[in-house]
Every structure is written in structure tokens, then in C-alpha cells.
Coordinates of C-alpha atoms in Angstrom, one line a residue:
M16 CA -26.7 -11.1 -63.5
T17 CA -23.1 -11.4 -62.3
D18 CA -22.1 -12.7 -58.9
I19 CA -21.0 -10.0 -56.5
I20 CA -20.1 -11.9 -53.3
Q21 CA -16.4 -13.0 -53.2
L22 CA -14.0 -14.4 -50.7
L23 CA -11.7 -11.8 -49.1
P24 CA -7.9 -12.3 -49.5
D25 CA -6.1 -13.6 -46.4
H26 CA -4.2 -10.3 -45.8
V27 CA -7.4 -8.3 -45.9
A28 CA -9.2 -10.7 -43.5
N29 CA -6.2 -10.5 -41.2
Q30 CA -6.3 -6.7 -41.2
I31 CA -10.0 -6.7 -40.4
A32 CA -9.4 -9.2 -37.5
A33 CA -6.5 -7.1 -36.3
G34 CA -8.9 -4.3 -35.6
E35 CA -10.5 -6.3 -32.9
V36 CA -7.5 -8.2 -31.5
V37 CA -4.9 -5.4 -31.7
Q38 CA -6.2 -2.1 -30.5
R39 CA -2.9 -0.6 -29.3
P40 CA 0.6 -1.7 -28.4
A41 CA -0.6 -3.0 -25.1
S42 CA -2.8 -5.6 -26.9
V43 CA 0.3 -7.0 -28.6
V44 CA 2.1 -7.2 -25.3
K45 CA -0.8 -9.1 -23.7
E46 CA -1.1 -11.6 -26.5
L47 CA 2.7 -12.3 -26.7
L48 CA 3.0 -12.7 -22.9
E49 CA 0.1 -15.1 -22.7
N50 CA 1.6 -17.2 -25.5
A51 CA 4.9 -17.3 -23.6
I52 CA 3.0 -18.5 -20.5
D53 CA 1.1 -21.2 -22.4
A54 CA 4.6 -22.4 -23.7
G55 CA 5.5 -23.4 -20.1
S56 CA 8.0 -20.6 -19.6
T57 CA 9.6 -20.0 -16.2
S58 CA 11.2 -16.7 -17.1
I59 CA 9.8 -14.0 -19.5
Q60 CA 11.5 -10.8 -20.6
L61 CA 9.6 -7.8 -22.2
L62 CA 11.5 -5.1 -24.0
I63 CA 9.7 -2.1 -25.6
K64 CA 10.8 1.1 -27.4
D65 CA 8.8 4.3 -27.9
A66 CA 5.8 2.8 -26.0
G67 CA 5.7 -0.2 -28.3
K68 CA 5.3 1.9 -31.5
T69 CA 8.9 1.1 -32.7
L70 CA 9.6 -2.3 -31.0
I71 CA 8.0 -4.9 -28.8
Q72 CA 10.2 -7.9 -27.9
V73 CA 9.2 -10.9 -25.8
A74 CA 11.7 -13.5 -25.0
D75 CA 10.9 -16.7 -23.0
N76 CA 12.5 -20.0 -22.1
G77 CA 9.4 -22.1 -23.0
K78 CA 9.3 -25.3 -25.0
G79 CA 9.6 -23.5 -28.4
M80 CA 8.2 -24.6 -31.8
S81 CA 9.2 -26.9 -34.6
V82 CA 9.7 -25.6 -38.1
T83 CA 6.2 -26.5 -39.2
D84 CA 4.6 -25.1 -36.0
A85 CA 6.5 -21.8 -36.4
R86 CA 5.2 -21.4 -39.9
L87 CA 1.6 -22.4 -39.1
S88 CA 1.4 -20.1 -36.1
F89 CA 0.9 -17.1 -38.3
E90 CA -2.1 -18.6 -40.1
R91 CA -5.6 -17.6 -39.0
H92 CA -7.4 -20.0 -36.7
A93 CA -4.3 -22.1 -36.3
T94 CA -3.8 -23.0 -32.6
S95 CA -2.4 -25.8 -30.4
K96 CA -4.7 -25.0 -27.5
I97 CA -7.9 -26.7 -28.7
K98 CA -9.0 -29.3 -31.2
L99 CA -12.8 -29.8 -30.7
A100 CA -15.7 -27.5 -29.8
E101 CA -16.0 -29.2 -26.5
D102 CA -12.5 -28.0 -25.6
L103 CA -13.9 -24.5 -25.2
F104 CA -15.5 -25.7 -21.9
Q105 CA -12.3 -27.2 -20.6
L106 CA -9.9 -24.3 -21.2
Q107 CA -6.7 -24.4 -19.2
T108 CA -4.7 -22.0 -21.4
K109 CA -4.7 -18.3 -22.1
G110 CA -5.2 -18.4 -25.9
F111 CA -7.4 -20.5 -27.9
R112 CA -8.8 -18.5 -30.9
G113 CA -5.7 -18.7 -33.1
E114 CA -6.0 -15.1 -34.3
A115 CA -3.4 -13.2 -32.3
L116 CA -0.2 -13.8 -34.3
A117 CA -2.0 -13.7 -37.7
S118 CA -3.5 -10.3 -36.7
I119 CA -0.2 -8.9 -35.4
A120 CA 1.7 -10.0 -38.6
A121 CA -0.9 -8.3 -40.7
I122 CA -0.2 -4.8 -39.3
A123 CA 3.5 -5.0 -38.3
Q124 CA 6.9 -6.4 -39.2
V125 CA 7.5 -9.6 -37.2
D126 CA 10.7 -11.4 -36.6
L127 CA 10.5 -14.8 -34.9
K128 CA 13.2 -17.1 -33.6
T129 CA 12.3 -20.3 -31.9
K130 CA 13.9 -23.6 -30.9
Q131 CA 12.8 -26.8 -29.1
E132 CA 15.1 -28.3 -26.5
E133 CA 15.8 -31.5 -28.4
E134 CA 16.6 -29.7 -31.7
E135 CA 20.1 -28.6 -32.7
V136 CA 19.1 -25.5 -34.5
G137 CA 16.1 -23.2 -34.4
T138 CA 13.8 -21.5 -36.9
H139 CA 14.0 -17.8 -38.0
I140 CA 11.0 -16.4 -39.8
Q141 CA 10.5 -12.8 -41.0
I142 CA 7.0 -11.6 -41.9
K143 CA 5.8 -8.2 -43.2
G144 CA 2.2 -7.4 -43.7
S145 CA 1.1 -11.1 -43.7
E146 CA 3.7 -11.9 -46.3
V147 CA 6.5 -14.3 -45.4
E148 CA 9.8 -12.7 -46.5
S149 CA 12.2 -15.3 -45.3
Q150 CA 12.4 -18.6 -43.4
E151 CA 15.7 -20.2 -42.5
A152 CA 17.5 -22.2 -39.8
C153 CA 19.3 -20.2 -37.1
V154 CA 21.2 -20.6 -33.9
T155 CA 19.1 -19.6 -30.9
P156 CA 18.6 -20.8 -27.3
K157 CA 15.7 -22.9 -26.2
G158 CA 12.4 -21.0 -26.2
T159 CA 11.0 -18.2 -28.4
V160 CA 12.0 -14.6 -29.1
I161 CA 9.6 -12.5 -31.1
H162 CA 10.1 -8.9 -32.3
V163 CA 7.2 -6.8 -33.4
K164 CA 8.4 -3.7 -35.2
N165 CA 6.7 -0.6 -36.6
L166 CA 3.2 -1.4 -35.4
F167 CA 0.4 -0.1 -37.8
Y168 CA 3.0 0.9 -40.4
N169 CA 0.6 0.0 -43.2
I170 CA -2.5 1.6 -41.5
P171 CA -1.6 5.2 -41.0
A172 CA -5.0 6.1 -39.6
R173 CA -4.7 3.6 -36.8
R174 CA -1.2 4.7 -36.0
N175 CA -2.3 8.4 -35.8
F176 CA -5.1 7.2 -33.5
L177 CA -2.6 6.1 -30.8
K178 CA -2.2 8.3 -27.7
S179 CA 1.0 10.0 -26.4
T180 CA 4.0 7.9 -25.4
S181 CA 3.3 8.2 -21.7
V182 CA -0.3 7.0 -22.1
E183 CA 0.6 4.1 -24.3
T184 CA 3.4 3.1 -21.9
R185 CA 1.0 3.2 -19.0
H186 CA -1.4 0.8 -20.8
I187 CA 1.5 -1.6 -21.5
I188 CA 2.5 -1.4 -17.8
D189 CA -1.1 -2.2 -16.9
E190 CA -1.1 -5.3 -19.1
F191 CA 2.3 -6.4 -17.8
Q192 CA 1.2 -6.1 -14.2
R193 CA -2.0 -8.1 -14.8
V194 CA -0.1 -11.0 -16.3
A195 CA 2.6 -10.8 -13.7
L196 CA 0.1 -10.8 -10.8
A197 CA -1.8 -13.8 -12.2
H198 CA 1.5 -15.9 -12.4
P199 CA 3.7 -15.2 -9.4
S200 CA 5.5 -18.6 -10.1
I201 CA 7.1 -17.1 -13.2
A202 CA 9.9 -14.5 -13.2
F203 CA 9.3 -11.4 -15.2
R204 CA 11.5 -8.5 -16.4
M205 CA 10.5 -5.4 -18.3
H206 CA 12.7 -2.7 -20.0
H207 CA 11.5 0.5 -21.7
N208 CA 13.9 2.5 -23.8
G209 CA 16.9 0.8 -22.3
S210 CA 16.0 1.3 -18.6
E211 CA 14.7 -1.5 -16.4
M212 CA 11.2 -0.8 -15.0
F213 CA 10.4 -4.1 -13.3
Q214 CA 12.4 -7.1 -12.1
L215 CA 10.0 -9.7 -10.5
P216 CA 11.6 -12.9 -9.2
V217 CA 9.6 -16.1 -8.5
S218 CA 7.5 -15.5 -5.4
N219 CA 4.1 -16.0 -3.8
P220 CA 1.1 -13.8 -4.5
R221 CA 1.7 -11.4 -1.6
Q222 CA 5.3 -10.9 -2.5
R223 CA 4.5 -10.3 -6.1
I224 CA 2.0 -7.6 -5.1
V225 CA 4.6 -6.0 -2.9
N226 CA 7.3 -6.2 -5.6
I227 CA 5.0 -4.4 -8.1
F228 CA 3.3 -1.8 -6.0
G229 CA 6.0 -1.1 -3.4
S230 CA 7.1 -2.3 0.0
K231 CA 4.5 0.0 1.8
T232 CA 1.8 -2.1 0.2
N233 CA 2.5 -5.0 2.6
E234 CA 0.9 -3.3 5.6
K235 CA -2.2 -2.4 3.6
L236 CA -3.2 -6.0 2.7
V237 CA -5.9 -8.1 4.4
P238 CA -5.9 -11.8 3.4
V239 CA -9.2 -13.2 2.0
E240 CA -9.8 -17.0 1.8
E241 CA -13.0 -18.9 1.2
D242 CA -13.5 -22.4 -0.2
T243 CA -16.9 -23.6 -1.4
E244 CA -18.2 -26.2 -3.9
M245 CA -18.9 -23.4 -6.4
V246 CA -15.7 -21.3 -6.1
K247 CA -12.5 -21.0 -4.2
V248 CA -11.6 -17.4 -3.3
T249 CA -8.1 -16.3 -2.3
G250 CA -6.2 -13.1 -2.4
F251 CA -6.1 -9.8 -0.5
V252 CA -8.1 -6.6 -0.1
G253 CA -6.7 -3.2 1.0
K254 CA -7.6 -1.7 4.4
P255 CA -10.3 0.9 4.2
E256 CA -8.0 3.8 5.4
F257 CA -5.8 3.3 2.4
A258 CA -8.6 3.5 -0.2
K259 CA -7.9 5.9 -3.0
R260 CA -10.0 8.0 -5.4
T261 CA -8.3 6.3 -8.3
R262 CA -9.1 2.8 -9.6
G263 CA -5.6 1.6 -10.2
E264 CA -5.4 -1.4 -7.8
Q265 CA -8.5 -3.4 -8.6
F266 CA -7.8 -6.9 -9.9
F267 CA -10.0 -10.0 -10.5
F268 CA -8.4 -13.2 -11.7
V269 CA -10.6 -16.2 -12.7
N270 CA -8.6 -19.4 -13.3
D271 CA -5.4 -17.2 -13.5
R272 CA -6.9 -15.0 -16.2
Y273 CA -7.5 -11.2 -15.6
I274 CA -11.1 -10.2 -16.1
K275 CA -13.3 -7.1 -15.7
S276 CA -16.6 -7.4 -13.9
P277 CA -18.6 -4.4 -12.7
Y278 CA -21.0 -6.8 -11.0
L279 CA -18.3 -8.5 -8.9
N280 CA -16.7 -5.1 -8.2
H281 CA -20.0 -4.0 -6.7
A282 CA -19.9 -7.1 -4.4
V283 CA -16.5 -5.9 -3.1
T284 CA -17.7 -2.3 -2.6
A285 CA -20.8 -3.6 -0.8
A286 CA -18.5 -5.5 1.6
F287 CA -16.8 -2.2 2.5
E288 CA -20.1 -0.4 3.0
G289 CA -19.8 2.1 5.8
L290 CA -16.0 1.8 6.0
L291 CA -14.9 4.0 3.0
K292 CA -14.7 7.7 2.5
D293 CA -16.9 9.4 -0.1
K294 CA -15.9 8.5 -3.7
A295 CA -13.0 6.2 -2.5
H296 CA -12.3 2.8 -4.1
P297 CA -10.8 -0.1 -2.2
S298 CA -7.9 -2.0 -3.5
Y299 CA -8.2 -5.7 -4.0
F300 CA -6.3 -8.6 -5.6
L301 CA -8.7 -11.5 -5.7
Y302 CA -8.1 -14.9 -7.3
L303 CA -11.2 -17.1 -8.1
Q304 CA -10.9 -20.8 -9.1
V305 CA -14.0 -22.2 -10.7
D306 CA -15.0 -25.1 -12.8
P307 CA -14.2 -24.2 -16.5
K308 CA -17.5 -25.7 -17.5
S309 CA -19.4 -23.0 -15.4
I310 CA -17.9 -20.1 -17.3
D311 CA -17.8 -18.8 -20.9
I312 CA -14.7 -17.0 -22.0
N313 CA -15.4 -16.8 -25.7
I314 CA -17.3 -13.5 -25.6
H315 CA -14.7 -11.0 -26.8
P316 CA -11.3 -11.4 -28.6
T317 CA -9.6 -9.7 -25.6
K318 CA -11.0 -12.4 -23.3
T319 CA -11.4 -10.0 -20.4
E320 CA -15.2 -10.6 -20.1
I321 CA -16.6 -13.8 -18.7
K322 CA -20.1 -15.1 -18.2
F323 CA -20.8 -17.2 -15.1
D324 CA -23.5 -19.8 -14.6
D325 CA -24.7 -18.3 -11.3
E326 CA -23.5 -14.8 -10.8
H327 CA -25.9 -14.1 -7.9
A328 CA -24.4 -16.9 -5.7
L329 CA -20.9 -15.8 -6.6
Y330 CA -21.8 -12.2 -5.6
A331 CA -23.0 -13.4 -2.2
I332 CA -20.0 -15.6 -1.6
L333 CA -17.5 -12.9 -2.5
R334 CA -19.2 -10.3 -0.4
S335 CA -19.5 -12.5 2.7
A336 CA -15.9 -13.7 2.3
I337 CA -14.5 -10.1 2.3
K338 CA -16.8 -9.0 5.2
H339 CA -15.6 -12.0 7.2
S340 CA -11.9 -11.2 6.5
L341 CA -12.4 -7.5 7.5
G342 CA -14.0 -8.6 10.8
Q343 CA -11.6 -11.4 11.5
F344 CA -8.6 -9.1 11.3
S345 CA -10.3 -6.4 13.3
V346 CA -10.5 -4.0 10.3
A347 CA -14.2 -3.6 10.5
P348 CA -15.7 -2.4 13.8
V349 CA -17.7 -5.1 15.7
L350 CA -20.9 -3.9 17.4
D351 CA -22.2 -5.6 20.5
F352 CA -25.2 -3.8 21.8
N353 CA -25.4 -5.9 25.0
R354 CA -21.9 -4.9 26.1
D355 CA -21.2 -1.8 28.3
S356 CA -18.0 -0.2 27.1
N357 CA -17.6 1.5 30.5
L358 CA -16.9 -1.9 32.0
D359 CA -14.0 -2.6 29.7
T360 CA -10.6 -2.9 31.3
P361 CA -8.3 0.0 30.4
Y362 CA -5.3 -0.9 28.3
E363 CA -2.7 0.1 30.8
F364 CA -4.4 -2.1 33.5
Q365 CA -4.7 -5.3 31.5
Q366 CA -1.5 -6.8 32.6
K367 CA -1.8 -5.8 36.3
Q368 CA -2.7 -8.3 39.1
A369 CA -5.7 -7.6 41.3
E370 CA -4.9 -6.0 44.7
T371 CA -6.8 -5.5 47.9
P372 CA -7.9 -1.9 48.1
K373 CA -6.5 0.2 51.0
V374 CA -8.7 2.6 52.9
E375 CA -7.1 5.5 54.8
V376 CA -9.1 7.2 57.5
D377 CA -8.2 10.5 59.2
R378 CA -9.3 9.8 62.8
D379 CA -8.6 13.4 63.9
F380 CA -11.1 14.9 61.5
N381 CA -14.0 16.8 63.2
P382 CA -16.4 18.5 60.9
F383 CA -17.7 20.8 63.7
K384 CA -14.3 22.0 64.9
E385 CA -13.6 24.8 62.5
V386 CA -17.2 26.2 62.2
S387 CA -18.1 26.5 65.9
T388 CA -18.2 30.1 67.2
R389 CA -18.4 31.9 70.6
N390 CA -20.6 34.7 71.7
S391 CA -19.6 37.9 73.5
S392 CA -19.6 36.2 76.9
G393 CA -17.1 33.5 75.6
S394 CA -19.5 30.5 75.6
S395 CA -19.9 28.3 72.6
V396 CA -23.0 28.7 70.5
G397 CA -22.7 25.5 68.5
F398 CA -22.6 24.9 64.7
Q399 CA -22.9 27.8 62.3
S400 CA -23.2 27.6 58.5
K401 CA -20.2 28.7 56.4
R402 CA -22.5 30.5 53.9
Q403 CA -22.9 34.1 55.0
S404 CA -26.0 35.9 53.9
A405 CA -25.7 39.3 52.3
P406 CA -26.2 42.3 54.7
Q407 CA -29.9 43.5 54.5
E408 CA -31.2 47.0 55.1
S409 CA -33.9 47.7 57.6
W410 CA -37.5 47.5 56.6
E411 CA -38.0 51.2 57.0
A412 CA -35.7 51.9 54.0
L413 CA -38.4 50.4 51.7
Y414 CA -40.6 53.4 52.2
T415 CA -38.0 56.1 52.1
G416 CA -38.8 59.0 49.7
L417 CA -42.5 58.1 49.2
N418 CA -43.7 61.3 50.8
D419 CA -41.4 63.5 48.6
Q420 CA -43.1 62.5 45.4
N421 CA -45.8 64.8 43.9
D422 CA -49.3 63.5 43.5
E423 CA -49.8 65.3 40.2
K424 CA -48.1 64.0 37.1
D425 CA -46.6 66.2 34.3
F426 CA -47.8 64.9 30.9
S427 CA -46.3 67.7 28.9
K428 CA -43.4 65.6 27.8
V429 CA -45.4 62.4 27.0
E430 CA -45.5 61.6 23.3
F431 CA -48.6 60.1 21.7
E432 CA -48.8 58.1 18.4
S433 CA -50.2 60.4 15.7
D434 CA -53.0 59.4 13.4
V435 CA -50.9 60.0 10.3
V436 CA -48.3 57.3 9.6
T437 CA -45.0 58.8 8.6
G438 CA -41.9 57.0 7.3
Q439 CA -41.5 53.7 5.4
L440 CA -42.2 50.1 6.1
F441 CA -38.5 49.3 6.4
D442 CA -35.8 51.6 7.7
S443 CA -34.1 53.2 4.8
S444 CA -30.7 53.1 6.3
A445 CA -31.0 49.4 7.0
V446 CA -31.9 48.7 3.3
A447 CA -29.0 50.7 2.1
T448 CA -26.5 48.8 4.3
S449 CA -28.0 45.3 3.7
S450 CA -26.4 42.8 1.5
T451 CA -27.1 42.7 -2.2
T452 CA -26.5 39.0 -2.4
F453 CA -28.4 36.0 -1.0
Q454 CA -27.5 32.3 -0.7
L455 CA -30.1 29.8 -1.8
Q456 CA -30.0 26.1 -0.5
K457 CA -26.3 26.6 0.3
K458 CA -25.7 26.1 -3.4
Y459 CA -26.6 29.2 -5.4
I460 CA -25.9 32.9 -4.9
I461 CA -28.7 35.3 -5.9
S462 CA -27.5 38.8 -6.9
P463 CA -30.2 41.4 -8.0
F464 CA -29.6 43.9 -10.7
K465 CA -31.7 46.7 -12.3
N466 CA -33.9 44.6 -14.5
G467 CA -34.0 41.3 -12.5
M468 CA -31.6 39.0 -10.8
I469 CA -28.7 36.6 -11.5
L470 CA -28.6 33.0 -10.1
I471 CA -25.0 31.8 -9.8
D472 CA -23.8 28.3 -9.1
Q473 CA -21.2 28.9 -6.3
H474 CA -19.1 25.8 -7.0
R475 CA -18.8 26.5 -10.8
A476 CA -18.2 30.2 -10.2
H477 CA -15.4 29.5 -7.8
C478 CA -14.0 26.9 -10.1
R479 CA -13.7 29.4 -13.0
I480 CA -12.1 32.0 -10.7
L481 CA -9.5 29.5 -9.4
Y482 CA -8.8 28.2 -12.9
E483 CA -7.8 31.6 -14.3
D484 CA -5.7 32.3 -11.1
L485 CA -3.9 29.0 -11.5
L486 CA -3.2 29.6 -15.1
K487 CA -1.6 32.9 -14.2
S488 CA 0.4 31.3 -11.4
I489 CA 1.8 28.5 -13.7
T490 CA 2.5 30.6 -16.7
V491 CA 3.2 34.1 -15.5
K492 CA 4.0 34.4 -11.8
A493 CA 4.4 31.7 -9.2
A494 CA 1.8 31.6 -6.5
V495 CA 2.4 32.2 -2.8
S496 CA 3.2 29.1 -0.8
Q497 CA 2.1 28.3 2.7
Q498 CA 5.0 26.7 4.7
L499 CA 4.0 23.7 6.8
L500 CA 5.3 23.4 10.4
F501 CA 5.6 19.7 10.0
P502 CA 6.3 18.1 6.5
L503 CA 3.5 16.1 5.1
S504 CA 4.5 12.6 3.9
L505 CA 2.3 10.6 1.4
Q506 CA 2.7 7.0 0.4
L507 CA 2.4 6.4 -3.4
N508 CA 3.2 3.5 -5.7
A509 CA 6.0 3.9 -8.3
Q510 CA 3.6 4.7 -11.2
E511 CA 1.9 7.6 -9.2
T512 CA 5.3 9.0 -8.1
Q513 CA 6.5 9.0 -11.7
M514 CA 3.4 10.9 -12.8
L515 CA 3.9 13.5 -10.1
Q516 CA 7.6 13.9 -11.1
Y517 CA 6.3 14.6 -14.6
L518 CA 4.1 17.4 -13.2
R519 CA 6.4 18.6 -10.5
E520 CA 7.5 21.9 -12.1
S521 CA 3.9 22.9 -12.8
L522 CA 2.8 22.0 -9.3
E523 CA 5.6 24.0 -7.7
Q524 CA 4.4 27.0 -9.7
T525 CA 0.9 26.7 -8.0
G526 CA 2.5 26.8 -4.5
F527 CA 3.5 23.2 -3.8
I528 CA 7.0 22.6 -2.4
F529 CA 8.4 19.0 -2.5
S530 CA 11.4 18.3 -0.3
K531 CA 11.5 14.6 -1.3
M532 CA 10.1 12.6 -4.1
E533 CA 11.3 9.0 -4.0
E534 CA 9.9 5.9 -5.6
E535 CA 7.3 5.1 -3.0
E536 CA 7.1 8.3 -0.9
I537 CA 6.8 12.1 -1.4
E538 CA 7.3 14.7 1.2
I539 CA 5.6 18.1 1.0
T540 CA 6.8 21.2 3.0
G541 CA 4.7 23.8 1.3
I542 CA 1.1 24.0 -0.1
P543 CA -1.0 26.7 -1.9
T544 CA -2.6 29.1 0.5
L545 CA -6.1 28.2 -0.6
I546 CA -5.8 24.5 0.3
P547 CA -6.1 23.2 3.9
E548 CA -3.5 20.7 4.9
S549 CA -6.1 18.0 5.6
E550 CA -7.3 18.1 1.9
V551 CA -3.8 17.8 0.3
S552 CA -4.0 14.0 -0.1
I553 CA -7.5 14.2 -1.5
L554 CA -6.5 16.8 -4.0
L555 CA -3.5 14.9 -5.2
D556 CA -5.6 11.7 -5.5
Q557 CA -8.1 13.6 -7.7
L558 CA -5.2 15.0 -9.7
L559 CA -3.8 11.6 -10.4
S560 CA -7.2 10.3 -11.3
D561 CA -7.7 13.1 -13.9
F562 CA -4.2 12.4 -15.4
E563 CA -4.7 8.7 -15.4
N564 CA -6.2 8.5 -18.9
E565 CA -4.1 11.2 -20.6
I566 CA -0.9 13.2 -19.9
P567 CA -0.6 15.7 -22.8
E568 CA 2.7 16.1 -24.4
S569 CA 2.1 19.7 -25.1
G570 CA 3.1 22.1 -22.3
F571 CA 0.0 24.3 -22.8
L572 CA -2.4 21.3 -22.7
Q573 CA -0.7 19.9 -19.7
T574 CA -0.9 23.2 -17.9
D575 CA -4.6 23.6 -18.9
L576 CA -5.5 20.1 -17.6
L577 CA -3.5 20.7 -14.4
A578 CA -5.3 24.0 -13.7
K579 CA -8.7 22.4 -14.4
S580 CA -8.1 19.5 -12.0
L581 CA -6.8 21.7 -9.2
A582 CA -9.5 24.3 -9.6
K583 CA -12.2 21.6 -9.5
S584 CA -10.7 20.1 -6.3
M585 CA -10.1 23.4 -4.5
A586 CA -13.4 25.1 -5.3
I587 CA -16.0 25.4 -2.6
K588 CA -18.6 22.6 -2.8
A589 CA -22.4 22.7 -2.9
G590 CA -23.7 22.7 0.7
T591 CA -21.1 25.2 2.0
Q592 CA -22.6 28.1 4.0
L593 CA -21.1 31.4 2.8
D594 CA -21.3 34.7 4.6
T595 CA -22.1 38.0 3.0
V596 CA -18.4 39.0 2.3
E597 CA -17.7 35.6 0.7
Q598 CA -20.8 35.8 -1.5
I599 CA -19.8 39.3 -2.8
A600 CA -16.2 38.2 -3.3
I601 CA -17.4 35.3 -5.6
V602 CA -19.7 37.5 -7.6
N603 CA -17.1 40.2 -8.1
G604 CA -14.4 37.6 -8.8
L605 CA -16.5 35.8 -11.4
F606 CA -17.3 38.9 -13.4
A607 CA -13.6 39.9 -13.3
C608 CA -12.8 36.7 -15.2
K609 CA -12.2 36.7 -19.0
E610 CA -14.9 34.1 -19.5
P611 CA -17.5 34.4 -16.7
Q612 CA -20.3 32.5 -18.4
L613 CA -18.7 29.0 -18.7
T614 CA -16.7 26.7 -16.4
P615 CA -13.3 25.3 -17.7
S616 CA -15.3 22.2 -18.8
N617 CA -17.8 24.4 -20.7
K618 CA -20.7 24.2 -18.3
K619 CA -23.0 27.2 -17.6
I620 CA -22.2 29.1 -14.4
F621 CA -25.2 31.5 -14.0
I622 CA -28.6 32.3 -15.4
T623 CA -30.5 35.6 -15.5
L624 CA -34.1 36.1 -14.6
Q625 CA -35.6 39.3 -16.1
A626 CA -38.3 41.2 -14.2
E627 CA -40.7 40.4 -17.1
D628 CA -40.1 36.7 -16.7
I629 CA -40.9 36.9 -13.0
E630 CA -44.1 38.9 -13.6
K631 CA -45.3 36.2 -16.1
K632 CA -45.1 33.6 -13.3
F633 CA -47.9 35.5 -11.4
M634 CA -50.3 35.7 -14.4

């Protein structure tokens, strides 16, 4: 029997490994930026075109590579970060697996230029699909410049799997921000399609956060600091009043490496318990320094998951540190049950000096002077009450007319209840004018019909009605706008403002009017008539959350997603009490829709109960 197990060629093994390491252009950006940091760079520049599909370029001023190192760097499991297995527990660098460059070179066209400071000339290597096409000396400044062109050119299925340009760009920005936040001592620049998106000078952690997320972020930050034998926690959390419905500003860094940890995220949320609005997420930028021996990074090729020796202790430390900071900076309310708030000094009297109270007495005051009266003879009769009693009639008037009444009564006009019961149990006129709808548990609307009844989910029904109305407003005729007496100003970061600018035309068709839309602030002077002013910020937060993962390039798909998001936010919620007119309006509006049975997200809106089904329940 012939042997059937064989060793895979290197280019095939590299393509397989690339499936784990390189998931999208943002993965390439992450690996190249981390390599530049490990090279000791003080300035790094990122340049991308077409969301990284056409070009990703990273240039740094690090120590560079020799000729041999430049060639070996594209081999699998070739790395300068570790030499022994024990080094995995003493990691001080970003990379250590030795797979990134080999995986990237297997699915793209790579152009590398590198030079060490003591060398006169550098090395230029061109690789296409794991095959080295050329290697020669070149003139280049100190450091490394690497170009990754036409990503996934030899794997069409993976290239077609990529999302739209806007979505892939946002993923790249996310990776860039994570690396930049972890290393404020390094200057970063980022360009996309020729326009500069970020220019971050060397700074401290707080300045780096402000430079990335806008100047308005500075007032939202509360410093956190705790130093224990197990972990050192530094960083910032956002004030509760600035919490958002989106999850865009949650960052954990362990030994200057960005990680994702739902468990630690729960510790932060627990520290904010009782301070956040419903479904709101606090912002945080937390840096944890731990002993490398107490963590395991080698879990996933992306290195964003970490295992800790004692997660429970870390949870408790992180939660208490944040609660302490919120209380120390008077963000969280402090309860003192032994203190009487009525005894507190008012704010306007805190700076005043104590004075001797002055008492004024009216020595001419006589309480009997004005109420004394005189009789007919002119002599005083003393004190008399000011309250005057109502004039009373004489006692004889109580018996007036008694003798005029007849002793015999006329019972001819008295009606007696007959033995035969006539009429119905309920007044027929009342039944005719009563409502044909009923509300159940402030969530469902019951509407009877000839053979049974319909049970309608009021939130889903209203969502369907608003969805079709919004589609008409955006595509056919603009909706009516409600002008605000005072403009509404909202603070957003640059990425959120850019997303709203992309959707501005469609939002204006629904009734929004934007008077100003700058990098960190938008001003609204008109809103749709169905939205109360107090819920505008909540609605826009939900809209940004829905568009966070995907902004369709197609106009129809964009309009459809926008209408779904707005309808879901504007629809009445379960638990809302509706009067008879509102119930009938929802029922009539639902069955006037083109598709009354399903919500925009294809969920059932109502169910029918036939009379036969009800009768079976009593058998």
C-alpha cells in the first residue's frame, strides 16, 4: 500500500497560516505597526489606499535589518523576539510567533526596503506569493519601509469576502488607534487616499486620548490609579453622564498590548452600577502592568486574548480602583445616613462671616386696639373676635309650612319594579360606543373580529408603520420637520461625525435639520415631528451603533438600514399605556401597511386566535 501522507509545500502552508493571521487589511496593519514598534521606532507613518485593498505602507525609523535578516524575516517561524520556550513567559515584545510576514507575503505583493544605521546601503526585496522575485542593494534612510500591494490577489474568494471600503477603513482606524493609545511615547501619522487622518505627536496617555478622540474628551476623563503586588492599574474612565450606547471607547492594555476581555469589562461595568442609563456603556482607557510570568498570550494568532493566573483577584482590584476614583473625584454620590442635609450651609452663605442677629420690636403694637368696639351708649365692651358668624334665622322658621302639607299621599305616580325583567344585561348603546380594542399588560393590543381576536405586539406594529413611512419620506417626499426654539448641540468624536456626514442627506429627508456639522460637534435646529427633543441624542447613538458594523455602499441598502434603525428607536416601547384612540390608530395603521405580518427584521407582529381555539381551552 502506497504512502498517502506528505509534507505540504511552503507556499501552501503559508496560505493556510495566512487564513488565521491575516483576516482583513486591518490585520496586516496591526502586524506591521507592531513590528515597527519592536524595532525601537520613535516615529511611524501609515499610508493606505482603498481601505488597504490596493496598498498598505508602513514606514518607521527603527534599527532596520541586515541583508540576512531581511531575507529570513519572510520565512515561517523565523523571529528575533524569542529563542527558547522559556522566553514565552518573559515576553517584552509585540510579536513572537514568526508567522506574520510569511503569511502576508503568501497572499500579497510585498516590497521591503530596510537599512541599519551603521550600514552604507540598504536592502530591497520584492516578494509575490511567497516567491522572491528580486533582492538587491538600494539607497534608503535608516529604518524599514514595507509596501503590501493587492491583498488577497491570489485568493479571489477571500478578496470577495471583504466588506465595503468604509467598513474596512474603520477596522484599520480601530487597529491604528489601539496601537497609538498603547504607545503615547511614539509619534504616529496616518494617511488614507492622500488625505491625512491622524497626526499624533509624542505625548502622555491623556494627551494621546484627547488627540485621537477630540478636545472635548478631556473634560470627560476621570483618572484611575492603583498599585498592588499583583497588578498596577493606571488610565482613565469616562464620567457616567457621557456614557454612550455604542462600544467604541473601551480599551484594555496589558503590558502595552491591547486585549479583549469580557470578564474585565464586567468589572468596569460593575463599578458603574447605579450610575449609568439603561443600555449605556462607559468609556475607559485602562493600562495594566503585570508580571509576564502570570499571563499567557500564546492563545490565538491575533494575540488579543490573554489568560491570567488569578482573574478573580484582578476583577476585584479593578472594580474597587474604579469605584474609588469615581468617589474620590465626586463623580459617584456619597451617602451618609447620619447626616441631616437640612443642616448643610447653603452655597451662597459659605463665604460669609457670622453676625449677631438683630431683633426689631414694634413697641406701639397693641393687639386689642383695632378689635375693640363700643355699644350704643358709647362705652367700650372689650375684645371682640374678628370672625363674624353668618346671620341665622329665627327658630320659628324651622316649622314654617308644616301645617300646609296634606296628610294623605298620592301614590298614583309611584313606579314599582315589575316581575318581568325587560332589557339586556348591558346597555346596548354603551356596547355600541365602547372600544373594539383592549390593551394587555401595556404590551399587546387585542382587537376582536368576527371569528375570534387578534393579539398585536404594539412595539413591533408601530415599528412596521414607522418603517414604511420613513422609506416614503427618504425616497419619495421629505417628511415634515419640527423647528427647535433653541438649537441642540451634541458632542461626537471625529469618526462618529464622519459617519453622520455620510448619512446627512438621508437624515434630512426624514426631518432632521443640521445647521453645523464640524469635526467634534453637530448642531441640530430641526427634528422629525414624532421624536421628542429629549430623545434625539439617544436615537442618534442607536443609529451610530447600528451603522458601526456596516455602512452599505448601495443607496437602497443604506436607506433601508437607516429606516430600520430610526423606526426601531422611534417606536413606542413595551410598557407604554395607550388610550383607545392610540390603540385604534396602531391597528388601522398596521393593516394599511404593505407587509403587516412581519417587522422590518422579519419578526412576527400579530397572532390570531379563532373562536374554535378558544372553545377548545374550556374542554
